[in-house]
PDB file of C-alpha atoms in Angstrom:
ATOM      1  CA  UNK L1207     105.971 123.020 106.907  1.00 71.00           C
ATOM      2  CA  UNK L1208     104.680 123.438 110.062  1.00 77.00           C
ATOM      3  CA  UNK L1209     101.038 124.096 111.453  1.00 79.00           C
ATOM      4  CA  UNK L1210     100.536 127.659 112.484  1.00 74.00           C
ATOM      5  CA  UNK L1211      98.417 130.296 114.477  1.00 77.00           C
ATOM      6  CA  UNK L1212      95.075 128.222 115.146  1.00 80.00           C
ATOM      7  CA  UNK L1213      95.885 125.246 112.628  1.00 83.00           C
ATOM      8  CA  UNK L1214      97.085 123.173 115.728  1.00 87.00           C
ATOM      9  CA  UNK L1215      94.045 123.232 117.493  1.00 88.00           C
ATOM     10  CA  UNK L1216      91.900 122.899 114.649  1.00 88.00           C
ATOM     11  CA  UNK L1217      93.565 119.518 113.705  1.00 91.00           C
ATOM     12  CA  UNK L1218      92.955 118.402 117.112  1.00 93.00           C
ATOM     13  CA  UNK L1219      89.565 118.883 117.151  1.00 93.00           C
ATOM     14  CA  UNK L1220      88.659 117.562 113.817  1.00 93.00           C
ATOM     15  CA  UNK L1221      91.066 114.418 114.439  1.00 95.00           C
ATOM     16  CA  UNK L1222      88.980 114.162 117.583  1.00 95.00           C
ATOM     17  CA  UNK L1223      85.486 114.319 115.536  1.00 95.00           C
ATOM     18  CA  UNK L1224      86.632 111.678 113.294  1.00 94.00           C
ATOM     19  CA  UNK L1225      87.691 109.354 116.025  1.00 94.00           C
ATOM     20  CA  UNK L1226      84.658 109.847 117.767  1.00 94.00           C
ATOM     21  CA  UNK L1227      82.674 109.177 114.763  1.00 93.00           C
ATOM     22  CA  UNK L1228      80.987 112.322 114.105  1.00 94.00           C
ATOM     23  CA  UNK L1229      79.248 112.850 110.687  1.00 92.00           C
ATOM     24  CA  UNK L1230      80.101 116.028 109.832  1.00 94.00           C
ATOM     25  CA  UNK L1231      82.400 118.937 110.731  1.00 93.00           C
ATOM     26  CA  UNK L1232      83.292 122.173 109.204  1.00 90.00           C
ATOM     27  CA  UNK L1233      86.406 123.801 109.206  1.00 88.00           C
ATOM     28  CA  UNK L1234      86.264 127.489 109.275  1.00 83.00           C
ATOM     29  CA  UNK L1235      88.903 130.545 108.834  1.00 77.00           C
ATOM     30  CA  UNK L1236      91.369 129.130 106.619  1.00 67.00           C
ATOM     31  CA  UNK L1237      91.467 129.228 102.406  1.00 67.00           C
ATOM     32  CA  UNK L1238      93.656 127.868 100.005  1.00 65.00           C
ATOM     33  CA  UNK L1239      96.412 126.265  99.956  1.00 66.00           C
ATOM     34  CA  UNK L1240      96.369 126.656 104.096  1.00 82.00           C
ATOM     35  CA  UNK L1241      93.189 124.576 104.366  1.00 86.00           C
ATOM     36  CA  UNK L1242      94.702 121.863 102.106  1.00 90.00           C
ATOM     37  CA  UNK L1243      97.463 121.676 104.240  1.00 90.00           C
ATOM     38  CA  UNK L1244      95.569 121.602 107.406  1.00 91.00           C
ATOM     39  CA  UNK L1245      93.485 118.658 105.909  1.00 93.00           C
ATOM     40  CA  UNK L1246      96.586 116.828 104.991  1.00 94.00           C
ATOM     41  CA  UNK L1247      97.506 116.752 108.419  1.00 94.00           C
ATOM     42  CA  UNK L1248      94.436 115.489 109.571  1.00 95.00           C
ATOM     43  CA  UNK L1249      94.567 113.011 106.757  1.00 96.00           C
ATOM     44  CA  UNK L1250      97.983 111.928 108.382  1.00 95.00           C
ATOM     45  CA  UNK L1251      97.011 111.555 112.052  1.00 94.00           C
ATOM     46  CA  UNK L1252      93.680 109.550 111.127  1.00 95.00           C
ATOM     47  CA  UNK L1253      95.495 107.487 108.908  1.00 92.00           C
ATOM     48  CA  UNK L1254      92.462 106.038 107.064  1.00 94.00           C
ATOM     49  CA  UNK L1255      91.249 106.024 103.164  1.00 96.00           C
ATOM     50  CA  UNK L1256      90.551 109.428 102.303  1.00 96.00           C
ATOM     51  CA  UNK L1257      88.049 110.965  99.521  1.00 96.00           C
ATOM     52  CA  UNK L1258      88.070 114.638  98.888  1.00 96.00           C
ATOM     53  CA  UNK L1259      85.241 115.921  96.901  1.00 95.00           C
ATOM     54  CA  UNK L1260      85.749 119.436  94.934  1.00 94.00           C
ATOM     55  CA  UNK L1261      83.183 121.208  93.046  1.00 93.00           C
ATOM     56  CA  UNK L1262      84.636 121.300  89.852  1.00 93.00           C
ATOM     57  CA  UNK L1263      87.353 119.639  87.788  1.00 93.00           C
ATOM     58  CA  UNK L1264      89.715 122.572  87.924  1.00 94.00           C
ATOM     59  CA  UNK L1265      90.106 122.883  91.881  1.00 94.00           C
ATOM     60  CA  UNK L1266      90.112 119.013  91.898  1.00 96.00           C
ATOM     61  CA  UNK L1267      93.208 119.174  89.624  1.00 96.00           C
ATOM     62  CA  UNK L1268      94.411 122.084  92.021  1.00 95.00           C
ATOM     63  CA  UNK L1269      93.770 119.772  94.975  1.00 95.00           C
ATOM     64  CA  UNK L1270      95.296 116.360  93.356  1.00 97.00           C
ATOM     65  CA  UNK L1271      98.471 118.210  92.916  1.00 96.00           C
ATOM     66  CA  UNK L1272      98.776 119.719  96.287  1.00 95.00           C
ATOM     67  CA  UNK L1273      98.037 116.273  98.011  1.00 96.00           C
ATOM     68  CA  UNK L1274     100.561 114.724  95.595  1.00 96.00           C
ATOM     69  CA  UNK L1275     103.333 116.860  97.154  1.00 95.00           C
ATOM     70  CA  UNK L1276     102.225 116.226 100.879  1.00 95.00           C
ATOM     71  CA  UNK L1277     101.865 112.696 100.353  1.00 96.00           C
ATOM     72  CA  UNK L1278     104.802 111.366  98.139  1.00 95.00           C
ATOM     73  CA  UNK L1279     104.470 108.134  99.456  1.00 95.00           C
ATOM     74  CA  UNK L1280     100.706 107.495  99.305  1.00 96.00           C
ATOM     75  CA  UNK L1281      98.851 106.455  96.531  1.00 96.00           C
ATOM     76  CA  UNK L1282      97.046 109.834  95.433  1.00 98.00           C
ATOM     77  CA  UNK L1283      94.132 109.337  92.912  1.00 98.00           C
ATOM     78  CA  UNK L1284      92.320 111.537  90.815  1.00 97.00           C
ATOM     79  CA  UNK L1285      88.947 110.711  89.672  1.00 96.00           C
ATOM     80  CA  UNK L1286      86.894 113.215  87.510  1.00 95.00           C
ATOM     81  CA  UNK L1287      84.572 112.898  84.821  1.00 92.00           C
ATOM     82  CA  UNK L1288      86.435 111.332  81.575  1.00 91.00           C
ATOM     83  CA  UNK L1289      84.189 113.032  79.345  1.00 89.00           C
ATOM     84  CA  UNK L1290      86.184 115.750  76.856  1.00 89.00           C
ATOM     85  CA  UNK L1291      82.601 116.188  75.213  1.00 88.00           C
ATOM     86  CA  UNK L1292      79.261 114.542  75.872  1.00 87.00           C
ATOM     87  CA  UNK L1293      75.624 114.795  73.939  1.00 88.00           C
ATOM     88  CA  UNK L1294      72.836 112.983  75.140  1.00 87.00           C
ATOM     89  CA  UNK L1295      70.305 111.141  72.991  1.00 83.00           C
ATOM     90  CA  UNK L1296      67.628 113.261  71.818  1.00 85.00           C
ATOM     91  CA  UNK L1297      64.392 112.887  69.805  1.00 80.00           C
ATOM     92  CA  UNK L1298      62.698 115.471  67.600  1.00 83.00           C
ATOM     93  CA  UNK L1299      58.951 114.373  66.973  1.00 81.00           C
ATOM     94  CA  UNK L1300      58.388 116.974  64.405  1.00 84.00           C
ATOM     95  CA  UNK L1301      61.114 115.869  62.239  1.00 82.00           C
ATOM     96  CA  UNK L1302      61.006 112.474  63.325  1.00 77.00           C
ATOM     97  CA  UNK L1303      64.699 112.496  64.224  1.00 81.00           C
ATOM     98  CA  UNK L1304      66.650 110.885  66.239  1.00 80.00           C
ATOM     99  CA  UNK L1305      70.039 111.857  67.661  1.00 84.00           C
ATOM    100  CA  UNK L1306      72.281 109.166  68.886  1.00 82.00           C
ATOM    101  CA  UNK L1307      74.576 109.699  71.976  1.00 82.00           C
ATOM    102  CA  UNK L1308      77.930 111.194  71.454  1.00 87.00           C
ATOM    103  CA  UNK L1309      80.878 111.499  73.351  1.00 88.00           C
ATOM    104  CA  UNK L1310      84.747 111.999  73.288  1.00 91.00           C
ATOM    105  CA  UNK L1311      86.814 110.110  76.085  1.00 89.00           C
ATOM    106  CA  UNK L1312      89.725 111.230  77.538  1.00 92.00           C
ATOM    107  CA  UNK L1313      91.600 108.229  77.926  1.00 91.00           C
ATOM    108  CA  UNK L1314      94.258 109.502  80.354  1.00 93.00           C
ATOM    109  CA  UNK L1315      91.400 110.373  82.844  1.00 94.00           C
ATOM    110  CA  UNK L1316      89.945 107.149  82.149  1.00 93.00           C
ATOM    111  CA  UNK L1317      92.863 105.276  83.072  1.00 95.00           C
ATOM    112  CA  UNK L1318      93.030 107.632  86.252  1.00 96.00           C
ATOM    113  CA  UNK L1319      89.455 106.433  86.978  1.00 95.00           C
ATOM    114  CA  UNK L1320      90.573 102.683  86.984  1.00 96.00           C
ATOM    115  CA  UNK L1321      93.440 103.305  88.808  1.00 96.00           C
ATOM    116  CA  UNK L1322      91.785 104.733  91.587  1.00 96.00           C
ATOM    117  CA  UNK L1323      89.036 101.897  91.361  1.00 94.00           C
ATOM    118  CA  UNK L1324      91.893  99.472  92.155  1.00 95.00           C
ATOM    119  CA  UNK L1325      93.551 101.442  94.693  1.00 96.00           C
ATOM    120  CA  UNK L1326      90.382 101.842  96.446  1.00 94.00           C
ATOM    121  CA  UNK L1327      89.846  98.005  96.640  1.00 92.00           C
ATOM    122  CA  UNK L1328      93.735  96.934  97.148  1.00 92.00           C
ATOM    123  CA  UNK L1329      95.615  99.617  99.562  1.00 93.00           C
ATOM    124  CA  UNK L1330      94.814 101.848 103.025  1.00 93.00           C
ATOM    125  CA  UNK L1331      97.011 104.284 102.002  1.00 95.00           C
ATOM    126  CA  UNK L1332      94.843 105.792  99.340  1.00 97.00           C
ATOM    127  CA  UNK L1333      93.511 109.652  99.002  1.00 98.00           C
ATOM    128  CA  UNK L1334      91.138 110.116  96.367  1.00 97.00           C
ATOM    129  CA  UNK L1335      90.393 113.732  94.822  1.00 97.00           C
ATOM    130  CA  UNK L1336      87.259 113.854  93.207  1.00 96.00           C
ATOM    131  CA  UNK L1337      84.836 116.242  91.783  1.00 94.00           C
ATOM    132  CA  UNK L1338      81.075 116.136  92.339  1.00 91.00           C
ATOM    133  CA  UNK L1339      80.669 113.386  89.475  1.00 83.00           C
ATOM    134  CA  UNK L1340      81.740 110.589  91.902  1.00 84.00           C
ATOM    135  CA  UNK L1341      78.552 110.254  93.129  1.00 80.00           C
ATOM    136  CA  UNK L1342      77.410 108.527  90.037  1.00 82.00           C
ATOM    137  CA  UNK L1343      78.048 104.870  90.436  1.00 75.00           C
ATOM    138  CA  UNK L1344      80.709 102.857  88.649  1.00 80.00           C
ATOM    139  CA  UNK L1345      79.623  99.575  88.659  1.00 83.00           C
ATOM    140  CA  UNK L1346      79.474  97.033  91.392  1.00 87.00           C
ATOM    141  CA  UNK L1347      83.141  97.366  93.248  1.00 88.00           C
ATOM    142  CA  UNK L1348      82.511  93.466  94.552  1.00 90.00           C
ATOM    143  CA  UNK L1349      82.519  92.262  90.609  1.00 92.00           C
ATOM    144  CA  UNK L1350      85.515  94.720  89.651  1.00 91.00           C
ATOM    145  CA  UNK L1351      87.635  92.988  92.766  1.00 91.00           C
ATOM    146  CA  UNK L1352      86.267  89.235  91.984  1.00 92.00           C
ATOM    147  CA  UNK L1353      86.620  89.491  88.265  1.00 93.00           C
ATOM    148  CA  UNK L1354      90.492  89.206  87.538  1.00 95.00           C
ATOM    149  CA  UNK L1355      93.284  87.083  86.295  1.00 96.00           C
ATOM    150  CA  UNK L1356      95.619  85.978  88.720  1.00 96.00           C
ATOM    151  CA  UNK L1357      99.165  84.755  87.481  1.00 96.00           C
ATOM    152  CA  UNK L1358     101.838  83.452  89.310  1.00 97.00           C
ATOM    153  CA  UNK L1359     105.509  82.346  88.215  1.00 97.00           C
ATOM    154  CA  UNK L1360     105.576  78.684  87.915  1.00 95.00           C
ATOM    155  CA  UNK L1361     101.641  78.109  87.248  1.00 95.00           C
ATOM    156  CA  UNK L1362     100.560  75.775  84.670  1.00 96.00           C
ATOM    157  CA  UNK L1363      98.044  77.083  82.239  1.00 95.00           C
ATOM    158  CA  UNK L1364      97.343  77.506  78.433  1.00 94.00           C
ATOM    159  CA  UNK L1365      97.430  80.483  76.641  1.00 93.00           C
ATOM    160  CA  UNK L1366      94.515  80.328  75.071  1.00 93.00           C
ATOM    161  CA  UNK L1367      92.650  80.271  78.496  1.00 95.00           C
ATOM    162  CA  UNK L1368      94.369  83.146  79.550  1.00 96.00           C
ATOM    163  CA  UNK L1369      93.018  85.153  76.411  1.00 95.00           C
ATOM    164  CA  UNK L1370      89.448  84.051  77.194  1.00 94.00           C
ATOM    165  CA  UNK L1371      89.562  85.521  80.479  1.00 95.00           C
ATOM    166  CA  UNK L1372      90.926  88.847  79.077  1.00 96.00           C
ATOM    167  CA  UNK L1373      87.949  88.899  76.565  1.00 92.00           C
ATOM    168  CA  UNK L1374      85.597  88.556  79.336  1.00 91.00           C
ATOM    169  CA  UNK L1375      87.555  91.498  81.321  1.00 94.00           C
ATOM    170  CA  UNK L1376      87.061  93.658  78.075  1.00 93.00           C
ATOM    171  CA  UNK L1377      90.550  93.628  77.129  1.00 96.00           C
ATOM    172  CA  UNK L1378      91.172  93.713  73.286  1.00 94.00           C
ATOM    173  CA  UNK L1379      93.398  92.361  71.222  1.00 94.00           C
ATOM    174  CA  UNK L1380      95.930  94.892  69.448  1.00 93.00           C
ATOM    175  CA  UNK L1381      99.352  94.821  67.613  1.00 90.00           C
ATOM    176  CA  UNK L1382      99.491  98.769  69.259  1.00 88.00           C
ATOM    177  CA  UNK L1383     102.060  98.003  71.930  1.00 81.00           C
ATOM    178  CA  UNK L1384     101.168 100.023  74.973  1.00 79.00           C
ATOM    179  CA  UNK L1385      97.054 100.986  74.079  1.00 88.00           C
ATOM    180  CA  UNK L1386      95.250 100.900  77.221  1.00 92.00           C
ATOM    181  CA  UNK L1387      93.219  98.052  77.781  1.00 94.00           C
ATOM    182  CA  UNK L1388      95.015  95.573  75.165  1.00 96.00           C
ATOM    183  CA  UNK L1389      97.085  92.561  74.966  1.00 97.00           C
ATOM    184  CA  UNK L1390      98.845  90.880  72.264  1.00 96.00           C
ATOM    185  CA  UNK L1391     100.813  87.234  71.821  1.00 95.00           C
ATOM    186  CA  UNK L1392     104.416  86.940  70.146  1.00 93.00           C
ATOM    187  CA  UNK L1393     105.209  83.363  70.208  1.00 92.00           C
ATOM    188  CA  UNK L1394     105.579  82.251  73.976  1.00 94.00           C
ATOM    189  CA  UNK L1395     105.338  86.039  75.115  1.00 96.00           C
ATOM    190  CA  UNK L1396     102.171  87.698  76.457  1.00 97.00           C
ATOM    191  CA  UNK L1397     102.100  91.146  76.814  1.00 97.00           C
ATOM    192  CA  UNK L1398      99.167  93.009  79.005  1.00 97.00           C
ATOM    193  CA  UNK L1399      98.536  96.839  78.633  1.00 96.00           C
ATOM    194  CA  UNK L1400      96.284  97.164  81.958  1.00 96.00           C
ATOM    195  CA  UNK L1401      93.984 100.241  81.604  1.00 94.00           C
ATOM    196  CA  UNK L1402      94.877 101.473  84.905  1.00 95.00           C
ATOM    197  CA  UNK L1403      98.819 101.766  84.219  1.00 94.00           C
ATOM    198  CA  UNK L1404     101.199 103.129  82.475  1.00 93.00           C
ATOM    199  CA  UNK L1405     103.448  99.999  81.973  1.00 95.00           C
ATOM    200  CA  UNK L1406     103.147  97.013  79.823  1.00 96.00           C
ATOM    201  CA  UNK L1407     103.072  93.451  81.540  1.00 97.00           C
ATOM    202  CA  UNK L1408     105.092  90.710  79.802  1.00 96.00           C
ATOM    203  CA  UNK L1409     104.519  87.179  80.444  1.00 97.00           C
ATOM    204  CA  UNK L1410     106.716  84.512  79.434  1.00 97.00           C
ATOM    205  CA  UNK L1411     106.107  81.287  79.434  1.00 96.00           C
ATOM    206  CA  UNK L1412     107.966  77.787  78.540  1.00 94.00           C
ATOM    207  CA  UNK L1413     105.153  75.366  77.268  1.00 91.00           C
ATOM    208  CA  UNK L1414     102.402  75.994  79.390  1.00 93.00           C
ATOM    209  CA  UNK L1415     104.289  77.008  82.571  1.00 96.00           C
ATOM    210  CA  UNK L1416     104.802  80.803  83.378  1.00 96.00           C
ATOM    211  CA  UNK L1417     108.469  81.563  83.175  1.00 96.00           C
ATOM    212  CA  UNK L1418     108.711  85.384  84.223  1.00 97.00           C
ATOM    213  CA  UNK L1419     106.394  88.122  84.743  1.00 97.00           C
ATOM    214  CA  UNK L1420     107.921  91.789  84.316  1.00 97.00           C
ATOM    215  CA  UNK L1421     106.634  95.095  83.953  1.00 96.00           C
ATOM    216  CA  UNK L1422     108.226  97.142  81.230  1.00 95.00           C
ATOM    217  CA  UNK L1423     108.058 100.715  79.649  1.00 94.00           C
ATOM    218  CA  UNK L1424     106.265 100.406  76.314  1.00 92.00           C
ATOM    219  CA  UNK L1425     108.564 103.424  74.935  1.00 90.00           C
ATOM    220  CA  UNK L1426     112.155 102.639  75.906  1.00 90.00           C
ATOM    221  CA  UNK L1427     111.472  98.583  76.640  1.00 89.00           C
ATOM    222  CA  UNK L1428     113.209  98.844  79.915  1.00 94.00           C
ATOM    223  CA  UNK L1429     112.152  96.768  82.565  1.00 95.00           C
ATOM    224  CA  UNK L1430     110.674  97.893  85.787  1.00 95.00           C
ATOM    225  CA  UNK L1431     109.852  95.193  87.868  1.00 96.00           C
ATOM    226  CA  UNK L1432     109.784  91.793  88.283  1.00 96.00           C
ATOM    227  CA  UNK L1433     106.946  89.985  90.057  1.00 97.00           C
ATOM    228  CA  UNK L1434     106.581  86.531  91.709  1.00 97.00           C
ATOM    229  CA  UNK L1435     102.812  87.003  90.943  1.00 96.00           C
ATOM    230  CA  UNK L1436     100.279  89.621  89.476  1.00 96.00           C
ATOM    231  CA  UNK L1437      96.872  90.443  89.614  1.00 96.00           C
ATOM    232  CA  UNK L1438      95.246  91.827  86.367  1.00 97.00           C
ATOM    233  CA  UNK L1439      91.929  93.974  87.170  1.00 96.00           C
ATOM    234  CA  UNK L1440      89.130  94.515  84.447  1.00 95.00           C
ATOM    235  CA  UNK L1441      89.695  96.851  81.234  1.00 94.00           C
ATOM    236  CA  UNK L1442      86.313  98.797  82.034  1.00 92.00           C
ATOM    237  CA  UNK L1443      84.943 100.348  84.535  1.00 90.00           C
ATOM    238  CA  UNK L1444      81.435  98.866  84.171  1.00 87.00           C
ATOM    239  CA  UNK L1445      82.025  95.158  84.337  1.00 90.00           C
ATOM    240  CA  UNK L1446      79.667  92.618  85.546  1.00 90.00           C
ATOM    241  CA  UNK L1447      79.489  88.642  85.707  1.00 89.00           C
ATOM    242  CA  UNK L1448      77.668  86.801  82.817  1.00 88.00           C
ATOM    243  CA  UNK L1449      74.874  85.713  85.285  1.00 91.00           C
ATOM    244  CA  UNK L1450      74.000  89.157  85.991  1.00 91.00           C
ATOM    245  CA  UNK L1451      74.373  90.037  82.591  1.00 92.00           C
ATOM    246  CA  UNK L1452      71.437  87.300  81.273  1.00 93.00           C
ATOM    247  CA  UNK L1453      69.480  88.171  83.970  1.00 94.00           C
ATOM    248  CA  UNK L1454      69.552  91.843  83.351  1.00 94.00           C
ATOM    249  CA  UNK L1455      69.299  90.891  79.536  1.00 95.00           C
ATOM    250  CA  UNK L1456      66.011  88.779  80.316  1.00 95.00           C
ATOM    251  CA  UNK L1457      64.251  91.399  82.442  1.00 97.00           C
ATOM    252  CA  UNK L1458      65.252  94.150  79.525  1.00 96.00           C
ATOM    253  CA  UNK L1459      63.235  91.728  77.247  1.00 96.00           C
ATOM    254  CA  UNK L1460      60.226  91.017  79.256  1.00 96.00           C
ATOM    255  CA  UNK L1461      59.508  94.917  80.159  1.00 97.00           C
ATOM    256  CA  UNK L1462      60.157  95.640  76.437  1.00 96.00           C
ATOM    257  CA  UNK L1463      57.245  93.156  75.396  1.00 96.00           C
ATOM    258  CA  UNK L1464      55.327  94.733  77.964  1.00 96.00           C
ATOM    259  CA  UNK L1465      55.568  98.238  76.890  1.00 96.00           C
ATOM    260  CA  UNK L1466      55.297  97.090  73.285  1.00 96.00           C
ATOM    261  CA  UNK L1467      52.340  95.659  73.894  1.00 96.00           C
ATOM    262  CA  UNK L1468      50.920  99.132  75.921  1.00 96.00           C
ATOM    263  CA  UNK L1469      52.020 101.296  73.167  1.00 95.00           C
ATOM    264  CA  UNK L1470      49.921  99.123  70.324  1.00 95.00           C
ATOM    265  CA  UNK L1471      46.748  98.920  72.484  1.00 95.00           C
ATOM    266  CA  UNK L1472      46.999 102.612  72.217  1.00 95.00           C
ATOM    267  CA  UNK L1473      47.756 102.596  68.496  1.00 94.00           C
ATOM    268  CA  UNK L1474      51.190 104.108  68.622  1.00 92.00           C
ATOM    269  CA  UNK L1475      52.627 101.969  66.162  1.00 92.00           C
ATOM    270  CA  UNK L1476      55.595 104.003  65.104  1.00 87.00           C
ATOM    271  CA  UNK L1477      56.328 105.044  68.473  1.00 87.00           C
ATOM    272  CA  UNK L1478      56.484 100.881  69.471  1.00 93.00           C
ATOM    273  CA  UNK L1479      58.797  99.780  66.390  1.00 92.00           C
ATOM    274  CA  UNK L1480      61.336 103.058  67.082  1.00 87.00           C
ATOM    275  CA  UNK L1481      61.393 101.663  70.657  1.00 91.00           C
ATOM    276  CA  UNK L1482      61.532  98.090  69.729  1.00 94.00           C
ATOM    277  CA  UNK L1483      64.516  99.114  67.000  1.00 90.00           C
ATOM    278  CA  UNK L1484      66.699 101.170  69.796  1.00 88.00           C
ATOM    279  CA  UNK L1485      66.336  98.667  72.585  1.00 94.00           C
ATOM    280  CA  UNK L1486      67.123  95.767  70.432  1.00 94.00           C
ATOM    281  CA  UNK L1487      70.227  97.549  69.467  1.00 90.00           C
ATOM    282  CA  UNK L1488      71.110  98.051  72.749  1.00 90.00           C
ATOM    283  CA  UNK L1489      70.388  94.288  73.741  1.00 93.00           C
ATOM    284  CA  UNK L1490      72.903  93.456  70.948  1.00 92.00           C
ATOM    285  CA  UNK L1491      75.466  95.436  72.201  1.00 87.00           C
ATOM    286  CA  UNK L1492      74.978  94.170  76.010  1.00 88.00           C
ATOM    287  CA  UNK L1493      75.414  90.519  74.559  1.00 86.00           C
ATOM    288  CA  UNK L1494      78.146  91.141  72.336  1.00 81.00           C
ATOM    289  CA  UNK L1495      80.119  93.769  74.219  1.00 77.00           C
ATOM    290  CA  UNK L1496      79.076  93.095  77.938  1.00 77.00           C
ATOM    291  CA  UNK L1497      78.014  96.635  78.551  1.00 75.00           C
TER     292      UNK L1497
END
């Protein structure tokens, strides 16, 4: 495909504006796929990591497919809300009824979101197509980048040390091969299913030495690629260091005690009990799960 009509001049002006550091520019006069094609040419010319924000999931999915076609060799990622269903927590005072938060997470979208985070941190040829939900934070990018597991063929490391590190990165032990965000051990073989990939990583040991690192298809067991070294990133978006988590828990406990004293001074014992119960439950989850 080639640019036609006013598209070449529009591309030139917009590229020039980006390179000059203009914060805002507007493309007028084209719609639908014509606008996507024009933007694709701008992205190709500028050659920078790109974020494309769509007003809704449906349009984001369409743009994602189109950019995948325009950039078959780039890392085109999809970043939208992973909730298929979400009911926020609520309280009905007249019935003294507390309704817990309930949600259904789409595992495929969750994997694509984590793949996006990994790509943004590790690649320059990334194009992220997102809905407006991307404005909400996904945790500290420095923590996601730094809390990882680096493995190299020939390294000597105890299996139990790797398992402890995986647990801190919110991976779970499971015998279900290929289940996202899990790992399993078979003798001297460790298999990890990264939350951001469709393949499984197999690490073979000889005693405490890493003998080989391979990626394989969990369905047909065929080897996809062999590595000399690999970095495994966290299983969840919301990951943080133990130090930050401990500080957060202490801060919440201090604020809770202050709020409880205030409620009891006002004679609101029922409200104080309810607040303490809910907060203690959340603190326990933070301590055990890390989120």
